[in-house]
Coordinates of C-alpha atoms and ligand atoms in Angstrom, one line a residue:
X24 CA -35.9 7.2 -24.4
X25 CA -32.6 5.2 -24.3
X26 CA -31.4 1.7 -25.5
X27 CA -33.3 0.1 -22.2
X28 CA -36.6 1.5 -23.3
X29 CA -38.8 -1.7 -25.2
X30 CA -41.8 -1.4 -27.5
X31 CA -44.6 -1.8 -25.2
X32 CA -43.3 1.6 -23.4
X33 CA -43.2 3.5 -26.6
X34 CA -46.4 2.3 -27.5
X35 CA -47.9 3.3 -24.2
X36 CA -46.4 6.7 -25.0
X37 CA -47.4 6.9 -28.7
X38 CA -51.0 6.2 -27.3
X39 CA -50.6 9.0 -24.4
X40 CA -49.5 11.7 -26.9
X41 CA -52.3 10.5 -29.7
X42 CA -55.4 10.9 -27.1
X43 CA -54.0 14.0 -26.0
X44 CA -53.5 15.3 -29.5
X45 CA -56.9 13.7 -30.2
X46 CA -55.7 11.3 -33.1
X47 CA -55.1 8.3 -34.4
X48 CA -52.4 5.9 -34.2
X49 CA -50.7 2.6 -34.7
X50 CA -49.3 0.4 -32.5
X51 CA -45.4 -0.1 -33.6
X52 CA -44.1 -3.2 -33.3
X53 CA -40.1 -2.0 -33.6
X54 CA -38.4 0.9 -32.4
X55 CA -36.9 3.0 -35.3
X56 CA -33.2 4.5 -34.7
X57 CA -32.4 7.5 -34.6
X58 CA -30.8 10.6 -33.2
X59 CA -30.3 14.3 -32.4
X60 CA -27.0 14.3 -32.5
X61 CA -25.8 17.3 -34.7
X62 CA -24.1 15.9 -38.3
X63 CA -21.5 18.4 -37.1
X64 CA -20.6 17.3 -34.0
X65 CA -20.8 13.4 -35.1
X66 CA -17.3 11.8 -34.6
X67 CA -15.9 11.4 -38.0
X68 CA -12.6 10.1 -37.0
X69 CA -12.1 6.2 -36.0
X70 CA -12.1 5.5 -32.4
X71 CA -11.5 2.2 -29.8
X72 CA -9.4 1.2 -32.7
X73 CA -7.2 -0.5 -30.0
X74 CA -6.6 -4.5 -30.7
X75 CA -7.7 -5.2 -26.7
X76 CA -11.1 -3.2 -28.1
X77 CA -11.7 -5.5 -30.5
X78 CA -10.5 -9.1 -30.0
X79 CA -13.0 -10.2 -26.8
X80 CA -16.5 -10.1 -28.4
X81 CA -17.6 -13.3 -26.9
X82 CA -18.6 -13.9 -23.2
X83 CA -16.1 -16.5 -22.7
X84 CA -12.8 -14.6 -24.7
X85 CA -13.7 -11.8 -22.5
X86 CA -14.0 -13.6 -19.1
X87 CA -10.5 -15.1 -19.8
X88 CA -9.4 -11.7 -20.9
X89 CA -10.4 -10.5 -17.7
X90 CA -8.7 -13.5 -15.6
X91 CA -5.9 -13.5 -17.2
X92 CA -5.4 -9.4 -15.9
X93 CA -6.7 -10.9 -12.7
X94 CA -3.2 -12.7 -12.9
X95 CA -1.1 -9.8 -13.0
X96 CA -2.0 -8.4 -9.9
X97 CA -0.3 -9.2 -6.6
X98 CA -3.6 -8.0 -4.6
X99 CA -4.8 -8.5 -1.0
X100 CA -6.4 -11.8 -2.5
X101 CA -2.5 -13.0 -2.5
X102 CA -1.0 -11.3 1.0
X103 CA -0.6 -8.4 3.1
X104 CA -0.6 -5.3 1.0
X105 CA 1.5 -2.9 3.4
X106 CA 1.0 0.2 1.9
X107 CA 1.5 3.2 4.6
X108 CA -1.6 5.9 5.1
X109 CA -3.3 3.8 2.1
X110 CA -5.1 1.8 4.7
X111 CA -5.1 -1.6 2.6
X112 CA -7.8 -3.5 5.1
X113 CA -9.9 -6.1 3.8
X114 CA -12.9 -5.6 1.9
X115 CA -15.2 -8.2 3.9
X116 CA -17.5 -10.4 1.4
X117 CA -20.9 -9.7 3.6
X118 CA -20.1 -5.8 3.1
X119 CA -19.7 -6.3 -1.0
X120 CA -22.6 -8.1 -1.0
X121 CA -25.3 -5.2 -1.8
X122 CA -23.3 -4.2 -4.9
X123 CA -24.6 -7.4 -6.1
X124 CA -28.0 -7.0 -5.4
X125 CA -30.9 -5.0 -7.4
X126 CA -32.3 -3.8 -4.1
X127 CA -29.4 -1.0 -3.7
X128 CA -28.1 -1.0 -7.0
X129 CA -31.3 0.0 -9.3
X130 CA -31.9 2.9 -7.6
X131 CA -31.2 6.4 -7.8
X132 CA -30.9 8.6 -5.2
X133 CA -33.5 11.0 -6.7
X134 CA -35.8 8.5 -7.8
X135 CA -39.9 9.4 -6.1
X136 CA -39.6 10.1 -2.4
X137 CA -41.4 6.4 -1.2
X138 CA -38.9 4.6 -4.1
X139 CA -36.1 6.2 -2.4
X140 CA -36.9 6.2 1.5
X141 CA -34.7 3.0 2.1
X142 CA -31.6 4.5 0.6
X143 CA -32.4 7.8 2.3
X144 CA -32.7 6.0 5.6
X145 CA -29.2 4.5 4.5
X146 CA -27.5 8.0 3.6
X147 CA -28.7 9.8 7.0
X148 CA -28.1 6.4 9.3
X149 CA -24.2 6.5 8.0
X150 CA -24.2 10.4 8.4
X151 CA -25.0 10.0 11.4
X152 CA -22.5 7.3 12.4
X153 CA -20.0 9.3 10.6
X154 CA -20.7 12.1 12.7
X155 CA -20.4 10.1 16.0
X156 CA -16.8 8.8 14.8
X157 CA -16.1 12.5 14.0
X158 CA -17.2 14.4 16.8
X159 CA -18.9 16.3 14.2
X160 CA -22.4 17.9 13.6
X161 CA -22.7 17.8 9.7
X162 CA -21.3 15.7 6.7
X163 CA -21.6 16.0 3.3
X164 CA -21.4 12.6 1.3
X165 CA -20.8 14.5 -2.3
X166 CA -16.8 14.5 -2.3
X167 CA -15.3 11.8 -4.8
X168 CA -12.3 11.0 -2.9
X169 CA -9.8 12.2 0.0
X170 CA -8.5 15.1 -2.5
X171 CA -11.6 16.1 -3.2
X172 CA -12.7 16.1 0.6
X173 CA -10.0 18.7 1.0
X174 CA -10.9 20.8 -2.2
X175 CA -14.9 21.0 -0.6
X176 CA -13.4 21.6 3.3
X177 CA -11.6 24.6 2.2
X178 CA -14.5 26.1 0.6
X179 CA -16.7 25.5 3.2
X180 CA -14.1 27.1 5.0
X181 CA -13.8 30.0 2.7
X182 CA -17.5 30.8 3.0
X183 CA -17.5 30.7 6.7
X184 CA -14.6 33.0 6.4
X185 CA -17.1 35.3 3.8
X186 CA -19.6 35.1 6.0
X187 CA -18.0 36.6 9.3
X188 CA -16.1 39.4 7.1
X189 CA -13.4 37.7 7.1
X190 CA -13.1 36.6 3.3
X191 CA -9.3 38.3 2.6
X192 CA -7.8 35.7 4.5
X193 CA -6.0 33.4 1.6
X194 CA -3.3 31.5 3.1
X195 CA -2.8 27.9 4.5
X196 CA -0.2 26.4 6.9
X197 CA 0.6 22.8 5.8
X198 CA 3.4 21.0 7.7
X199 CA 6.5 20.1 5.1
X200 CA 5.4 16.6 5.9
X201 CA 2.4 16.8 4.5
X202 CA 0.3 14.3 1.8
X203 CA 0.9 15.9 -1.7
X204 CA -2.7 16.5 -2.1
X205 CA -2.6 19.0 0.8
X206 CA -1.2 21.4 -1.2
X207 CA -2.4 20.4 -4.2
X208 CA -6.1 20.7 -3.2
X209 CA -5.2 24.3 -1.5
X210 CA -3.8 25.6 -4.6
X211 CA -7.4 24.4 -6.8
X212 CA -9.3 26.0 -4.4
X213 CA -7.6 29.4 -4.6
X214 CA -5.2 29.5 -1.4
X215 CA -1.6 30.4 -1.2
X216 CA 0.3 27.8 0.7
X217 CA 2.7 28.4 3.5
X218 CA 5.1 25.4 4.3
X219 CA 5.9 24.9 8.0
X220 CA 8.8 22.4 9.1
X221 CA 9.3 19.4 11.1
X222 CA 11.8 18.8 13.7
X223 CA 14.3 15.5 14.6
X224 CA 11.4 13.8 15.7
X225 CA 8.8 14.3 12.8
X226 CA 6.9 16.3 14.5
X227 CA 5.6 19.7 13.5
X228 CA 8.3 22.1 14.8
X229 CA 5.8 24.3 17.1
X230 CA 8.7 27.2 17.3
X231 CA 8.4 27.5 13.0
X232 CA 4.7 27.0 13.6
X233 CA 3.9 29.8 16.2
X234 CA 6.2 32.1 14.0
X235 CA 4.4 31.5 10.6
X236 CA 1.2 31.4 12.1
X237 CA 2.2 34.5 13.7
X238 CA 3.5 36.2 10.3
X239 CA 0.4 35.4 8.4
X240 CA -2.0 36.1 11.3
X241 CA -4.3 38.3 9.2
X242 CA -4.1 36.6 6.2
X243 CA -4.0 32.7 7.3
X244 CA -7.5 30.9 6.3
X245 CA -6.5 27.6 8.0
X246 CA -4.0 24.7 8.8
X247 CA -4.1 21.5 7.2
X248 CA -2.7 18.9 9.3
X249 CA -2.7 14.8 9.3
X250 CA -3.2 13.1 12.4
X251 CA -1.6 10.7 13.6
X252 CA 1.0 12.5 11.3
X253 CA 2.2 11.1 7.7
X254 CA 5.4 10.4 9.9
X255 CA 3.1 7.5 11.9
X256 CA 3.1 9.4 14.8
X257 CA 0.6 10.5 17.5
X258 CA 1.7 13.9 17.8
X259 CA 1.4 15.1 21.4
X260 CA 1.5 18.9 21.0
X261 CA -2.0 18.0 18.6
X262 CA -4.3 20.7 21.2
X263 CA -1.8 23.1 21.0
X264 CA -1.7 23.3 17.5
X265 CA -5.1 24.0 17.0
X266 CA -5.1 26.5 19.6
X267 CA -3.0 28.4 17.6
X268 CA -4.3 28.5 14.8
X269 CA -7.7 29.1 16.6
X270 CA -6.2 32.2 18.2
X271 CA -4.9 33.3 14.6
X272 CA -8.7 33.5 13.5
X273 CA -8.2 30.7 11.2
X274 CA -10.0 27.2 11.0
X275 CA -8.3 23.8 11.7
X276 CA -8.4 20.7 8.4
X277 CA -7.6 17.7 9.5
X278 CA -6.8 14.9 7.2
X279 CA -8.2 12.1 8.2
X280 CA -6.9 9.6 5.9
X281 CA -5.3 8.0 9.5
X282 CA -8.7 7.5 11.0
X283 CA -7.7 4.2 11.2
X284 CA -5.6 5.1 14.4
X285 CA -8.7 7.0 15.8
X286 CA -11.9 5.5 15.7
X287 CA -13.1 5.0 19.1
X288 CA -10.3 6.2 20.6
X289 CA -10.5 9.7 19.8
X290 CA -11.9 12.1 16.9
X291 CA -11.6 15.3 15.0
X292 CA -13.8 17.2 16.8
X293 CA -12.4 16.5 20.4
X294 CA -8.8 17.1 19.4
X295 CA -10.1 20.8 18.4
X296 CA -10.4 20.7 14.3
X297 CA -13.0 22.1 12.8
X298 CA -13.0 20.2 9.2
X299 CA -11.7 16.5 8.1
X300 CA -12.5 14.7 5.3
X301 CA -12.8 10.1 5.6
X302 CA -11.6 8.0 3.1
X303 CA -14.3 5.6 3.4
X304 CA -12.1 3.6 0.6
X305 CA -9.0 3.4 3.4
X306 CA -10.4 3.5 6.9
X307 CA -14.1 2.4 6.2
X308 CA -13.5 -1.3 4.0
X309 CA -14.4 0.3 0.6
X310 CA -12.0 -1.5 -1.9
X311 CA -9.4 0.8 -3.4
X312 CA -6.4 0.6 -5.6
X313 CA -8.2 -0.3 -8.8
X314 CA -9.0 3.5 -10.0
X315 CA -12.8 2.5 -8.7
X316 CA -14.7 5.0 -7.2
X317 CA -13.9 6.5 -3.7
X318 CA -15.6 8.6 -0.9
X319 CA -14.3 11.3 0.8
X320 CA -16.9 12.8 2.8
X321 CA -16.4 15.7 5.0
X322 CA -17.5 15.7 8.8
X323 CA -17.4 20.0 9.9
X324 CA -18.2 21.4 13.2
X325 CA -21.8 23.4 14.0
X326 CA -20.6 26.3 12.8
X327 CA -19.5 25.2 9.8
X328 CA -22.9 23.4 8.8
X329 CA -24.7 25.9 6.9
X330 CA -22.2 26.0 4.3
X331 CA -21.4 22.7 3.1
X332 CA -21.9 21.5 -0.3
X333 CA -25.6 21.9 -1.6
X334 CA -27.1 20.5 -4.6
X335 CA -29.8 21.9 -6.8
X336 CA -32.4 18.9 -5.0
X337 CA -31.9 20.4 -2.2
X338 CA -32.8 24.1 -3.3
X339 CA -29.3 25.4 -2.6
X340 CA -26.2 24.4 -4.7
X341 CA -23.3 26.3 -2.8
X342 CA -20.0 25.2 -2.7
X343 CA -21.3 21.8 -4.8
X344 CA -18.3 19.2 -5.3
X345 CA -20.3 16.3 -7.4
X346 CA -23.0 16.2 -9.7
X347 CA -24.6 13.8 -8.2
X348 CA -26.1 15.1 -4.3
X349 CA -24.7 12.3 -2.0
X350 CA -21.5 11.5 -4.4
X351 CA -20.9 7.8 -5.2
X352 CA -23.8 6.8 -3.4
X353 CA -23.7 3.3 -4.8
X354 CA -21.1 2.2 -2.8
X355 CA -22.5 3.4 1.0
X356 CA -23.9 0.1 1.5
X357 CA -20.6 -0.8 1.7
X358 CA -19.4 1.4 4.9
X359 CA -22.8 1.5 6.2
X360 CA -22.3 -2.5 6.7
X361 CA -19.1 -2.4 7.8
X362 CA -19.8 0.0 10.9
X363 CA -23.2 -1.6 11.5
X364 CA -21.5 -4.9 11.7
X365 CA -19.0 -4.1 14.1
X366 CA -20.6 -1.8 16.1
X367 CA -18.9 0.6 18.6
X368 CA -16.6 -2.0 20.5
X369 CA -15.8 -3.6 17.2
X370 CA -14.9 -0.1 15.5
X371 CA -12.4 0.5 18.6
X372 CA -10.8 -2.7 18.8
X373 CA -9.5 -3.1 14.9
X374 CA -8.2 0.7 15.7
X375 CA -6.3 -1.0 18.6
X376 CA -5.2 -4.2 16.5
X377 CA -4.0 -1.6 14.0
X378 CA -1.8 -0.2 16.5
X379 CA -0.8 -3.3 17.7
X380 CA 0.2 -4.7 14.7
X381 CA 2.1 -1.9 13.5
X382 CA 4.0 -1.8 16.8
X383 CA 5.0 -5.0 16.5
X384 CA 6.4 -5.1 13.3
X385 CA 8.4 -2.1 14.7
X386 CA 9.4 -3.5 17.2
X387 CA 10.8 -6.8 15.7
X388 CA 12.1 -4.6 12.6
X389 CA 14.2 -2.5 15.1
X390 CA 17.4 -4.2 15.1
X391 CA 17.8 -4.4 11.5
X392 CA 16.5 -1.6 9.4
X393 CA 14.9 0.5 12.5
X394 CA 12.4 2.9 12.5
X395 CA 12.7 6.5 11.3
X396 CA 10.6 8.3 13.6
X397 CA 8.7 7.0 16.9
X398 CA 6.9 9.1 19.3
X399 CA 7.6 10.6 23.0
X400 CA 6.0 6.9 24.6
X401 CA 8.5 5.2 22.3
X402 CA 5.7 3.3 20.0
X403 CA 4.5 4.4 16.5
X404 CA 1.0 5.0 15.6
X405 CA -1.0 2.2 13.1
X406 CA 2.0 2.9 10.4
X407 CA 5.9 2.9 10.7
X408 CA 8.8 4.0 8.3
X409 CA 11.0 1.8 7.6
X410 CA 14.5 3.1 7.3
X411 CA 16.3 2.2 4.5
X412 CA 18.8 5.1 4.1
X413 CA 21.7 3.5 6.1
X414 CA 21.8 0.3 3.7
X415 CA 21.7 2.6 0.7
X416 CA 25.0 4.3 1.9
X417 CA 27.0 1.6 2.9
X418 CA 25.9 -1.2 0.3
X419 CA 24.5 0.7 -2.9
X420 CA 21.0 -1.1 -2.4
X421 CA 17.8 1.5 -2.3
X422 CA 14.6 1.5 -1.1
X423 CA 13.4 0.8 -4.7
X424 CA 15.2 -2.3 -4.6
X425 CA 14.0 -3.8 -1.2
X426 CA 10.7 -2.6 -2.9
X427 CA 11.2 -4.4 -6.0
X428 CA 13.1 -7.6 -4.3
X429 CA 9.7 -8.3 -1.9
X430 CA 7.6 -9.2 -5.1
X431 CA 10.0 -12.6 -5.9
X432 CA 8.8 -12.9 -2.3
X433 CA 5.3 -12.4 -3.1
X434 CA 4.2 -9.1 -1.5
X435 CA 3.1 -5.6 -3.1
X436 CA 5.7 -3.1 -2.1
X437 CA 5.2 -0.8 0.9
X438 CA 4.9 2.7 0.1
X439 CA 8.1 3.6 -1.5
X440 CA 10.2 7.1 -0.3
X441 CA 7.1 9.0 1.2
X442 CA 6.7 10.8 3.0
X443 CA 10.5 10.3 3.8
X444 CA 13.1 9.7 1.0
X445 CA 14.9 6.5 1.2
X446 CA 12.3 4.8 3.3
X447 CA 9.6 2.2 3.2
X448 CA 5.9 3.1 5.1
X449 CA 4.6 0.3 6.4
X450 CA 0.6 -0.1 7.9
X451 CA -0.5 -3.5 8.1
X452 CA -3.8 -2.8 9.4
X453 CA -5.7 -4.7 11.5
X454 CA -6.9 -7.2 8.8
X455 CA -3.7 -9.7 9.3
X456 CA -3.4 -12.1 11.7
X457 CA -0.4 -12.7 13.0
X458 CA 1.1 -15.5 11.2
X459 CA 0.8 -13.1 8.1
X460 CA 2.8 -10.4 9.8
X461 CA 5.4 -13.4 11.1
X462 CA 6.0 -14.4 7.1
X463 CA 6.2 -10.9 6.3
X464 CA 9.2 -10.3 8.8
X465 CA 10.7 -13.5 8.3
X466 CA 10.4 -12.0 4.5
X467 CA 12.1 -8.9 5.5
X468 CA 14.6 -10.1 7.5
X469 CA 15.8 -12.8 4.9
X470 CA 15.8 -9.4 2.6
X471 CA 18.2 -8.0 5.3
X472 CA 20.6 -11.0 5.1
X473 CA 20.7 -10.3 1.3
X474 CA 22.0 -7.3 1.5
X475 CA 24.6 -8.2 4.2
X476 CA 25.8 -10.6 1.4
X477 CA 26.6 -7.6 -0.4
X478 CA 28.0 -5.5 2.3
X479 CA 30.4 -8.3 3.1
X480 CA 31.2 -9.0 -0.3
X481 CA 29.7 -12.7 -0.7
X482 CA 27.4 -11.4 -2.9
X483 CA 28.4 -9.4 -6.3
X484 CA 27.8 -5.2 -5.7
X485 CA 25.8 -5.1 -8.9
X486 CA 25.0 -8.6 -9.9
X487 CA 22.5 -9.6 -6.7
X488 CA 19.1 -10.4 -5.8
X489 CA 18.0 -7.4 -4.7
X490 CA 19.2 -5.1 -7.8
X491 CA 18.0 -7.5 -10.5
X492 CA 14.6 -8.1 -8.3
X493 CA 12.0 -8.8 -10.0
X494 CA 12.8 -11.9 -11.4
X495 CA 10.2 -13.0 -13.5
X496 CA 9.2 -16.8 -14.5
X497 CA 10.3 -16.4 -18.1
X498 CA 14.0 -15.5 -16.7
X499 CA 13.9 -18.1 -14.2
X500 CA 13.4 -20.9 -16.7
X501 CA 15.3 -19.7 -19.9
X502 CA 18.0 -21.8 -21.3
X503 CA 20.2 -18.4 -20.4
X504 CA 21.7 -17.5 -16.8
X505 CA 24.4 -16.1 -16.0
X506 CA 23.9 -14.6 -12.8
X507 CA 26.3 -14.8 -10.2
X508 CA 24.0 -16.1 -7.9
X509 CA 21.3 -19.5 -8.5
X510 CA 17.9 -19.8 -10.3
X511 CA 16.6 -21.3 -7.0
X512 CA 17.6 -18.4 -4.8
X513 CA 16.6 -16.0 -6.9
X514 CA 12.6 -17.3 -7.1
X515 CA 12.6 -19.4 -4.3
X516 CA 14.7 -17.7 -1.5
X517 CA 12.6 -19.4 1.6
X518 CA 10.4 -22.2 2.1
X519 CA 6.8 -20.6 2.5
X520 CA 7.3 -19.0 -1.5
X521 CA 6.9 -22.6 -2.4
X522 CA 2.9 -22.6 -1.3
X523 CA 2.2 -19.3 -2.5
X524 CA 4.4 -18.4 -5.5
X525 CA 3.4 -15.1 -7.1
X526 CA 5.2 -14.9 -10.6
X527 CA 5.7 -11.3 -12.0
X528 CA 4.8 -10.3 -15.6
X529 CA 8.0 -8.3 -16.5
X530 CA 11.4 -7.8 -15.0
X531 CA 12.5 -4.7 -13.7
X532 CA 11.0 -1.4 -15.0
X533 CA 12.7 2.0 -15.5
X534 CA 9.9 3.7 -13.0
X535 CA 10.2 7.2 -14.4
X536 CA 10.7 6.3 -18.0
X537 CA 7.1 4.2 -17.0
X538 CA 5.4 7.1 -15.3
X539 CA 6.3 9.6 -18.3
X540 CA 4.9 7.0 -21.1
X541 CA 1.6 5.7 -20.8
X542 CA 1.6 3.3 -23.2
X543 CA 4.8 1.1 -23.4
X544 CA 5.5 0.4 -27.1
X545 CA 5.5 -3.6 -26.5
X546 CA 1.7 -3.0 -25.6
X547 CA 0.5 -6.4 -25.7
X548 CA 3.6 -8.4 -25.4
X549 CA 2.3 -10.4 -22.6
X550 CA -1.3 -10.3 -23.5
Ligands
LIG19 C1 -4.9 8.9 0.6 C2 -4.5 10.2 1.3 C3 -5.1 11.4 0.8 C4 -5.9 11.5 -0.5 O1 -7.0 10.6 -0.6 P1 -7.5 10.1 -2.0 O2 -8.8 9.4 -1.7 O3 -6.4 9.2 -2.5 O4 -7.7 11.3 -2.8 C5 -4.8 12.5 1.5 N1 -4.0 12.5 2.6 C6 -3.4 11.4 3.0 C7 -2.6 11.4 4.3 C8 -3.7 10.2 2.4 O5 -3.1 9.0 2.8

């Protein structure tokens, strides 16, 4: 019995527990309250005490609450969010649509077999797919997101390793340029990490490779490696590399937060790897960003299939990553539409207008800023770093504040100094057209003239756009301004602002002061 639970049910219970008992009863006509709850372990302390907890107790204070945070948030609803190997695509309307609808969303996974069979249906009809796009033969839907993907892979891993006596191995070989939850998830799940390095190119150096795998042959467990690499690049030495580490007696993860450079042009299991987790929140239109939940399901080769995650529904709860057996089931609909949608041909071209796209903001980037790394063809893969390294030497202006200058021009920052320091990742995915990606280099390139301004001197070293960027609309229009440089080129700097102004909350943050304190002391200031 919860809070959903009305009278007529407790009645019908009341009378199911009387006849059994053999007694009388009487019908009740309200539910009395009351719990188990120890006295000891009852909260005695206040709690949600909070003003934002407390001031929006009517429908309409709370749907303005809730706009008005809508209005902070430079989102995909605005422009292009660029964010490298974050996969920013759009979240199309007809794939959202079950999350609305009772159909999929009263419904539980372990709800009576004929209750359930629709969902089921679901579930093994996206496995399926999933393992098509893979080259796979298993999947388990449990893992939360990409991190946890990894944690679950390298345990199926380790009990494959178990299993064929081969349990002592402990280490893995991850590349130096590596996402941070590489090692992060290898450390959780008991490994010791071995770091190999990267050459001029950004490619995995396969001289350190060979010589570490070779070191750590009878201890290494596996390699975890990203492909197209973190770097953007197709790596051609891919085969090799999992030959290797095949050879070593150690199992191949690969990351497949880049899927979006794959699908339908190559997979997983054809390059060689035996484990790689989906983001189905990056490559496969889930929405992300907002802390909501993710999928990171991962895809293993035959041999792997007996040991992925069990539950205790399915008589076997080995190497379980989620309480729930499929995961964050609620949100399948949601890939499962997407794929069905576009089908095969569909799938394959967006991975090829991902390319595209990111190859042509390359290419018309490359006489300003450049690119950091490209591969042996010349092109990148569906992502690109931006280098920003040579303007921070010769003017004083960082990444952070080319960054920090593109919101006065209304875009969300690119991924800021990962996985290279003093650089800006850039994917646009195959979601914007191409007028989109013409504002966002005429964007860019105006960015590059302001900081010419200060290389040659015609604008102030440490009184300029681009350090005081953000400007927000409370600065713009205060009675006070003594910048060096006007109000109007500061929040207007080009013509296509005007249709499309996004005005920031607050000026410019000190980001690690923000990161260490979660709670700003003006709380509320801007409420
Ligand atoms: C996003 C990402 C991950 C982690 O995925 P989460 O869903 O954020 O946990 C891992 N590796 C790479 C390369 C990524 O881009």
């Amino acid at each position: 019995i919860d809070e959903t639970t009305d009278v007529p049910a407790v009645n019908i219970l009341l009378s199911i527990f009387a006849i059994a008992a053999g007694k009388d009863w009487e019908k009740i006509c309200e539910i009395p309250m009351g719990n188990n709850i120890s006295k000891s372990l009852k909260r005695q302390s206040a709690y949600l005490t909070h003003e934002v907890f407390n001031k929006y107790h009517t429908e309409t204070e709370m749907m303005r609450y809730i706009k008005r945070l809508d209005r902070k948030d430079v989102s995909l609803a605005h422009s292009m969010i660029s964010l490298g190997s974050c996969t920013m695509k759009l979240n199309a309307a007809a794939e959202m649509l079950p999350l609305s609808r009772p159909e999929f969303m009263n419904i539980h996974p372990l709800v009576p077999e004929d209750q359930a069979e629709g969902y089921r249906k679901l579930i093994d009809n996206l496995s399926d797919e999933l393992k098509t796009i893979t080259g796979f033969a298993g999947v388990s839907l449990q893992p939360n997101s990409g991190a946890a993907g990894e944690y679950a892979g390298l345990r199926v891993i380790r009990a494959y390793l178990e299993h064929i006596g081969q349990g002592h191995r402990n280490k893995v070989l991850i590349p130096a340029s590596a996402h941070g939850t590489n090692p992060a998830s290898a450390i959780q799940a008991g490994f010791a990490i071995v770091t190999c390095a990267c050459d001029a190119h950004g490619n995995v150096d396969m001289e350190d490779l060979r010589a570490k795998a070779e070191e750590n042959k009878n201890e290494l467990a596996a390699l975890m490696i990203t492909y197209p690499s973190t770097h953007g690049i197709f790596e051609t030495e891919i085969v090799e590399i999992c030959n290797i580490i095949h050879a070593c007696g150690a199992q191949v993860y690969m990351d497949g937060a880049n899927m979006n450079a794959q699908v339908g042009l190559t997979n997983p299991g054809f390059i060689g790897a035996d484990v790689c987790h989906l983001n189905l929140h990056k490559t496969f239109a889930s929405p992300h960003g907002g802390g909501g939940p993710g999928v990171g399901p991962i895809c293993v080769a035959e041999h792997l299939v007996p040991f992925l995650p069990g539950h205790v529904s399915f008589g076997n709860a080995a190497n379980e990553v989620s309480a729930a057996p499929f995961g964050s089931a609620g949100i399948l609909p949601i890939t499962y539409g997407y794929i069905r949608m576009m089908g095969a041909e569909g799938l394959t071209r967006a991975t090829k207008t991902a390319i595209l796209s990111a190859n042509y903001l390359a290419a018309c980037l490359q006489d300003t800023y450049g690119t950091v790394y490209r591969g042996v063809n010349g092109y990148v893969g569906h992502e690109m770093i931006l280098e920003c390294r040579n303007v921070h030497e010769e003017t004083g202006i960082s990444e952070n504040d080319i960054a920090k200058r593109l919101m006065d021009y209304g875009y969300h920052a690119p991924t800021l100094s990962f996985p290279v320091h003093g650089t800006l990742m850039i994917e646009p995915t195959e979601s914007e057209s191409l007028a989109e990606l013409d504002n966002f280099i005429h964007v860019m390139l105006n960015i590059w003239n302001e900081i010419q301004e200060v290389k040659e001197g015609k604008a102030d070293k440490t009184d300029n756009v681009l350090v005081n960027a953000p400007h927000p609309e409370y600065e713009i229009v205060s009675d006070k301004w003594e910048h060096s440089y006007t109000r109007e080129k500061a929040a207007y700097p080009i013509e296509s602002v005007r249709d499309n102004k996004f005005w920031v909350n607050v000026a410019r943050v000190d980001n690690t002061l923000g990161d260490r304190n979660l709670l700003p002391t003006c709380y509320g200031c801007f409420d």
